[in-house]
């Protein structure tokens, strides 16, 4: 069961990453399939390894419930931390959910490494795109105005405005997160 869940998890995220590259959108369905298959894998691997109902050190709860709870807590923590960044218009909601699913799967340490690698890849991709489009100066003017607004007035508006900016500055950040997670996952297997 774990192998099947693992294959479904990575297949759904691969589809989501390709979709992000093509459409700059991540389908909720792909993320939902990944979340459910990842949770099933977490539940299944703990059940297979420990007989499913073995008592844990967490108050006698079955170990599989503790592992599943950890998976879901990691997911919810990343969503909670990423939501303000989404509200400020710096990343998309799909990017937040993709990061949350990956952190839930990989754990805190490897999830943070994968998300950091994704942000680094996204920064390089964004810089390359700005240089190619000749919009570097304009984007930094928007950023400085955004920071000035926050400091002077204490308000935070949306950094990215589709009506003002169009699709030019958009990058597939979810695909970058996926690449970072895939690299971490492959590195662990070596």
mmCIF file of C-alpha atoms in Angstrom:
data_model
loop_
_atom_site.group_PDB
_atom_site.id
_atom_site.type_symbol
_atom_site.label_atom_id
_atom_site.label_comp_id
_atom_site.label_asym_id
_atom_site.label_seq_id
_atom_site.Cartn_x
_atom_site.Cartn_y
_atom_site.Cartn_z
ATOM 1 C CA UNK A 1 0.000 0.000 0.000
ATOM 2 C CA UNK A 2 2.812 2.431 0.850
ATOM 3 C CA UNK A 3 4.399 2.030 -2.596
ATOM 4 C CA UNK A 4 1.075 2.684 -4.344
ATOM 5 C CA UNK A 5 0.392 5.753 -2.185
ATOM 6 C CA UNK A 6 3.906 7.022 -2.838
ATOM 7 C CA UNK A 7 3.483 6.613 -6.606
ATOM 8 C CA UNK A 8 0.094 8.359 -6.552
ATOM 9 C CA UNK A 9 1.532 11.163 -4.391
ATOM 10 C CA UNK A 10 4.453 11.935 -6.703
ATOM 11 C CA UNK A 11 2.400 11.413 -9.879
ATOM 12 C CA UNK A 12 -0.257 13.906 -8.775
ATOM 13 C CA UNK A 13 2.418 16.436 -7.790
ATOM 14 C CA UNK A 14 4.175 15.942 -11.130
ATOM 15 C CA UNK A 15 0.918 16.748 -12.928
ATOM 16 C CA UNK A 16 0.467 19.789 -10.658
ATOM 17 C CA UNK A 17 4.008 21.023 -11.392
ATOM 18 C CA UNK A 18 3.597 20.606 -15.156
ATOM 19 C CA UNK A 19 0.243 22.377 -14.967
ATOM 20 C CA UNK A 20 1.886 25.212 -13.027
ATOM 21 C CA UNK A 21 4.561 25.609 -15.697
ATOM 22 C CA UNK A 22 1.979 25.692 -18.497
ATOM 23 C CA UNK A 23 -0.882 27.650 -16.908
ATOM 24 C CA UNK A 24 0.626 29.384 -13.833
ATOM 25 C CA UNK A 25 -2.063 27.621 -11.801
ATOM 26 C CA UNK A 26 -2.026 24.528 -9.627
ATOM 27 C CA UNK A 27 -5.208 22.443 -9.690
ATOM 28 C CA UNK A 28 -6.712 21.790 -6.271
ATOM 29 C CA UNK A 29 -7.606 18.275 -7.374
ATOM 30 C CA UNK A 30 -3.956 17.312 -7.834
ATOM 31 C CA UNK A 31 -3.075 18.725 -4.436
ATOM 32 C CA UNK A 32 -6.028 16.953 -2.808
ATOM 33 C CA UNK A 33 -4.977 13.612 -4.329
ATOM 34 C CA UNK A 34 -1.423 14.212 -3.095
ATOM 35 C CA UNK A 35 -2.602 15.145 0.385
ATOM 36 C CA UNK A 36 -4.867 12.099 0.706
ATOM 37 C CA UNK A 37 -2.300 9.671 -0.725
ATOM 38 C CA UNK A 38 0.435 11.170 1.463
ATOM 39 C CA UNK A 39 -1.755 10.846 4.551
ATOM 40 C CA UNK A 40 -2.627 7.270 3.590
ATOM 41 C CA UNK A 41 1.052 6.494 3.128
ATOM 42 C CA UNK A 42 1.882 8.008 6.530
ATOM 43 C CA UNK A 43 -0.909 6.011 8.131
ATOM 44 C CA UNK A 44 0.000 2.848 6.205
ATOM 45 C CA UNK A 45 3.727 2.874 6.816
ATOM 46 C CA UNK A 46 3.268 3.353 10.527
ATOM 47 C CA UNK A 47 0.642 0.623 10.599
ATOM 48 C CA UNK A 48 2.817 -1.788 8.635
ATOM 49 C CA UNK A 49 5.888 -1.095 10.712
ATOM 50 C CA UNK A 50 4.205 -1.281 14.087
ATOM 51 C CA UNK A 51 1.136 -3.429 13.591
ATOM 52 C CA UNK A 52 -1.155 -0.427 13.257
ATOM 53 C CA UNK A 53 -2.444 -0.532 16.803
ATOM 54 C CA UNK A 54 0.815 -0.509 18.730
ATOM 55 C CA UNK A 55 0.617 2.010 21.552
ATOM 56 C CA UNK A 56 2.749 5.087 21.187
ATOM 57 C CA UNK A 57 4.345 7.205 23.852
ATOM 58 C CA UNK A 58 1.644 9.838 23.209
ATOM 59 C CA UNK A 59 -0.856 8.746 25.803
ATOM 60 C CA UNK A 60 -1.440 5.251 24.479
ATOM 61 C CA UNK A 61 -2.774 6.381 21.092
ATOM 62 C CA UNK A 62 -2.133 3.995 18.207
ATOM 63 C CA UNK A 63 1.152 4.878 16.548
ATOM 64 C CA UNK A 64 -0.474 5.232 13.126
ATOM 65 C CA UNK A 65 -2.775 7.964 14.497
ATOM 66 C CA UNK A 66 0.226 9.827 15.921
ATOM 67 C CA UNK A 67 2.073 9.649 12.578
ATOM 68 C CA UNK A 68 -1.011 10.754 10.654
ATOM 69 C CA UNK A 69 -1.530 13.626 13.116
ATOM 70 C CA UNK A 70 2.057 14.771 12.579
ATOM 71 C CA UNK A 71 1.513 14.716 8.817
ATOM 72 C CA UNK A 72 -1.627 16.847 9.090
ATOM 73 C CA UNK A 73 -0.108 19.232 11.655
ATOM 74 C CA UNK A 74 2.849 19.910 9.341
ATOM 75 C CA UNK A 75 0.416 20.597 6.497
ATOM 76 C CA UNK A 76 -1.678 23.008 8.557
ATOM 77 C CA UNK A 77 1.361 24.820 9.971
ATOM 78 C CA UNK A 78 2.747 25.581 6.519
ATOM 79 C CA UNK A 79 -0.676 26.725 5.305
ATOM 80 C CA UNK A 80 -0.958 29.026 8.340
ATOM 81 C CA UNK A 81 2.539 30.448 7.776
ATOM 82 C CA UNK A 82 2.034 30.819 4.036
ATOM 83 C CA UNK A 83 -1.408 32.418 4.129
ATOM 84 C CA UNK A 84 -0.193 35.963 4.944
ATOM 85 C CA UNK A 85 2.341 35.760 2.105
ATOM 86 C CA UNK A 86 -0.506 34.800 -0.226
ATOM 87 C CA UNK A 87 -2.722 37.618 1.087
ATOM 88 C CA UNK A 88 0.066 40.123 0.385
ATOM 89 C CA UNK A 89 0.106 38.943 -3.228
ATOM 90 C CA UNK A 90 3.648 37.608 -3.173
ATOM 91 C CA UNK A 91 2.811 33.990 -4.007
ATOM 92 C CA UNK A 92 -0.275 32.142 -5.154
ATOM 93 C CA UNK A 93 -2.594 30.056 -3.013
ATOM 94 C CA UNK A 94 -1.625 26.959 -5.006
ATOM 95 C CA UNK A 95 2.028 27.601 -4.183
ATOM 96 C CA UNK A 96 1.192 27.710 -0.467
ATOM 97 C CA UNK A 97 -0.779 24.462 -0.694
ATOM 98 C CA UNK A 98 1.977 22.784 -2.746
ATOM 99 C CA UNK A 99 4.574 23.790 -0.137
ATOM 100 C CA UNK A 100 2.300 22.517 2.638
ATOM 101 C CA UNK A 101 1.785 19.127 0.999
ATOM 102 C CA UNK A 102 5.521 18.755 0.424
ATOM 103 C CA UNK A 103 6.393 19.756 3.997
ATOM 104 C CA UNK A 104 3.813 17.315 5.326
ATOM 105 C CA UNK A 105 5.367 14.533 3.253
ATOM 106 C CA UNK A 106 9.036 15.321 3.846
ATOM 107 C CA UNK A 107 8.865 16.460 7.476
ATOM 108 C CA UNK A 108 9.968 19.758 8.967
ATOM 109 C CA UNK A 109 13.704 19.562 8.253
ATOM 110 C CA UNK A 110 13.597 18.182 4.716
ATOM 111 C CA UNK A 111 10.438 20.148 3.946
ATOM 112 C CA UNK A 112 12.160 23.386 4.926
ATOM 113 C CA UNK A 113 15.158 22.427 2.774
ATOM 114 C CA UNK A 114 12.896 21.633 -0.194
ATOM 115 C CA UNK A 115 10.915 24.863 0.163
ATOM 116 C CA UNK A 116 14.134 26.865 0.536
ATOM 117 C CA UNK A 117 15.556 25.225 -2.577
ATOM 118 C CA UNK A 118 12.286 26.016 -4.359
ATOM 119 C CA UNK A 119 12.460 29.666 -3.329
ATOM 120 C CA UNK A 120 16.084 29.839 -4.507
ATOM 121 C CA UNK A 121 15.176 28.281 -7.859
ATOM 122 C CA UNK A 122 12.216 30.666 -8.112
ATOM 123 C CA UNK A 123 14.454 33.669 -7.407
ATOM 124 C CA UNK A 124 16.879 32.637 -10.136
ATOM 125 C CA UNK A 125 13.992 32.015 -12.532
ATOM 126 C CA UNK A 126 12.382 35.376 -11.672
ATOM 127 C CA UNK A 127 15.655 37.253 -12.124
ATOM 128 C CA UNK A 128 16.237 35.570 -15.473
ATOM 129 C CA UNK A 129 12.712 36.424 -16.570
ATOM 130 C CA UNK A 130 13.084 40.061 -15.487
ATOM 131 C CA UNK A 131 16.405 40.383 -17.305
ATOM 132 C CA UNK A 132 14.976 38.790 -20.450
ATOM 133 C CA UNK A 133 11.887 41.051 -20.396
ATOM 134 C CA UNK A 134 13.827 44.151 -19.391
ATOM 135 C CA UNK A 135 11.536 44.719 -16.402
ATOM 136 C CA UNK A 136 14.100 44.530 -13.604
ATOM 137 C CA UNK A 137 14.023 48.262 -12.854
ATOM 138 C CA UNK A 138 10.211 48.368 -12.898
ATOM 139 C CA UNK A 139 9.877 45.379 -10.538
ATOM 140 C CA UNK A 140 12.357 46.857 -8.059
ATOM 141 C CA UNK A 141 10.446 50.154 -8.172
ATOM 142 C CA UNK A 142 7.269 48.229 -7.255
ATOM 143 C CA UNK A 143 9.119 46.480 -4.462
ATOM 144 C CA UNK A 144 10.564 49.698 -3.035
ATOM 145 C CA UNK A 145 7.125 51.384 -3.184
ATOM 146 C CA UNK A 146 5.619 48.359 -1.458
ATOM 147 C CA UNK A 147 8.195 48.478 1.349
ATOM 148 C CA UNK A 148 7.823 52.270 1.677
ATOM 149 C CA UNK A 149 4.050 51.912 1.998
ATOM 150 C CA UNK A 150 4.495 49.362 4.771
ATOM 151 C CA UNK A 151 6.979 51.515 6.688
ATOM 152 C CA UNK A 152 5.182 54.867 6.271
ATOM 153 C CA UNK A 153 1.569 53.809 6.648
ATOM 154 C CA UNK A 154 1.794 50.429 8.345
ATOM 155 C CA UNK A 155 -0.433 48.884 5.704
ATOM 156 C CA UNK A 156 0.301 46.044 3.398
ATOM 157 C CA UNK A 157 -1.375 45.990 0.025
ATOM 158 C CA UNK A 158 -0.938 43.342 -2.624
ATOM 159 C CA UNK A 159 2.509 43.247 -4.188
ATOM 160 C CA UNK A 160 1.296 41.579 -7.365
ATOM 161 C CA UNK A 161 -1.745 43.102 -9.042
ATOM 162 C CA UNK A 162 -2.877 41.161 -12.128
ATOM 163 C CA UNK A 163 -4.563 44.243 -13.641
ATOM 164 C CA UNK A 164 -1.392 46.301 -13.305
ATOM 165 C CA UNK A 165 1.266 43.628 -13.822
ATOM 166 C CA UNK A 166 -0.294 41.110 -16.206
ATOM 167 C CA UNK A 167 1.305 37.687 -16.406
ATOM 168 C CA UNK A 168 4.798 38.942 -17.196
ATOM 169 C CA UNK A 169 6.296 38.698 -13.697
ATOM 170 C CA UNK A 170 4.570 35.394 -12.812
ATOM 171 C CA UNK A 171 6.765 32.332 -12.321
ATOM 172 C CA UNK A 172 5.745 28.721 -11.654
ATOM 173 C CA UNK A 173 6.817 28.735 -7.992
ATOM 174 C CA UNK A 174 4.917 25.522 -7.259
ATOM 175 C CA UNK A 175 7.007 23.770 -9.889
ATOM 176 C CA UNK A 176 10.126 25.179 -8.219
ATOM 177 C CA UNK A 177 8.947 23.763 -4.873
ATOM 178 C CA UNK A 178 8.337 20.436 -6.582
ATOM 179 C CA UNK A 179 11.851 20.450 -8.059
ATOM 180 C CA UNK A 180 13.341 21.202 -4.640
ATOM 181 C CA UNK A 181 11.348 18.399 -3.027
ATOM 182 C CA UNK A 182 12.223 15.928 -5.773
ATOM 183 C CA UNK A 183 15.903 16.793 -5.344
ATOM 184 C CA UNK A 184 15.667 16.242 -1.560
ATOM 185 C CA UNK A 185 13.808 12.979 -2.045
ATOM 186 C CA UNK A 186 16.340 11.696 -4.598
ATOM 187 C CA UNK A 187 19.262 12.853 -2.442
ATOM 188 C CA UNK A 188 17.911 10.776 0.444
ATOM 189 C CA UNK A 189 17.806 7.692 -1.777
ATOM 190 C CA UNK A 190 21.480 7.959 -2.807
#
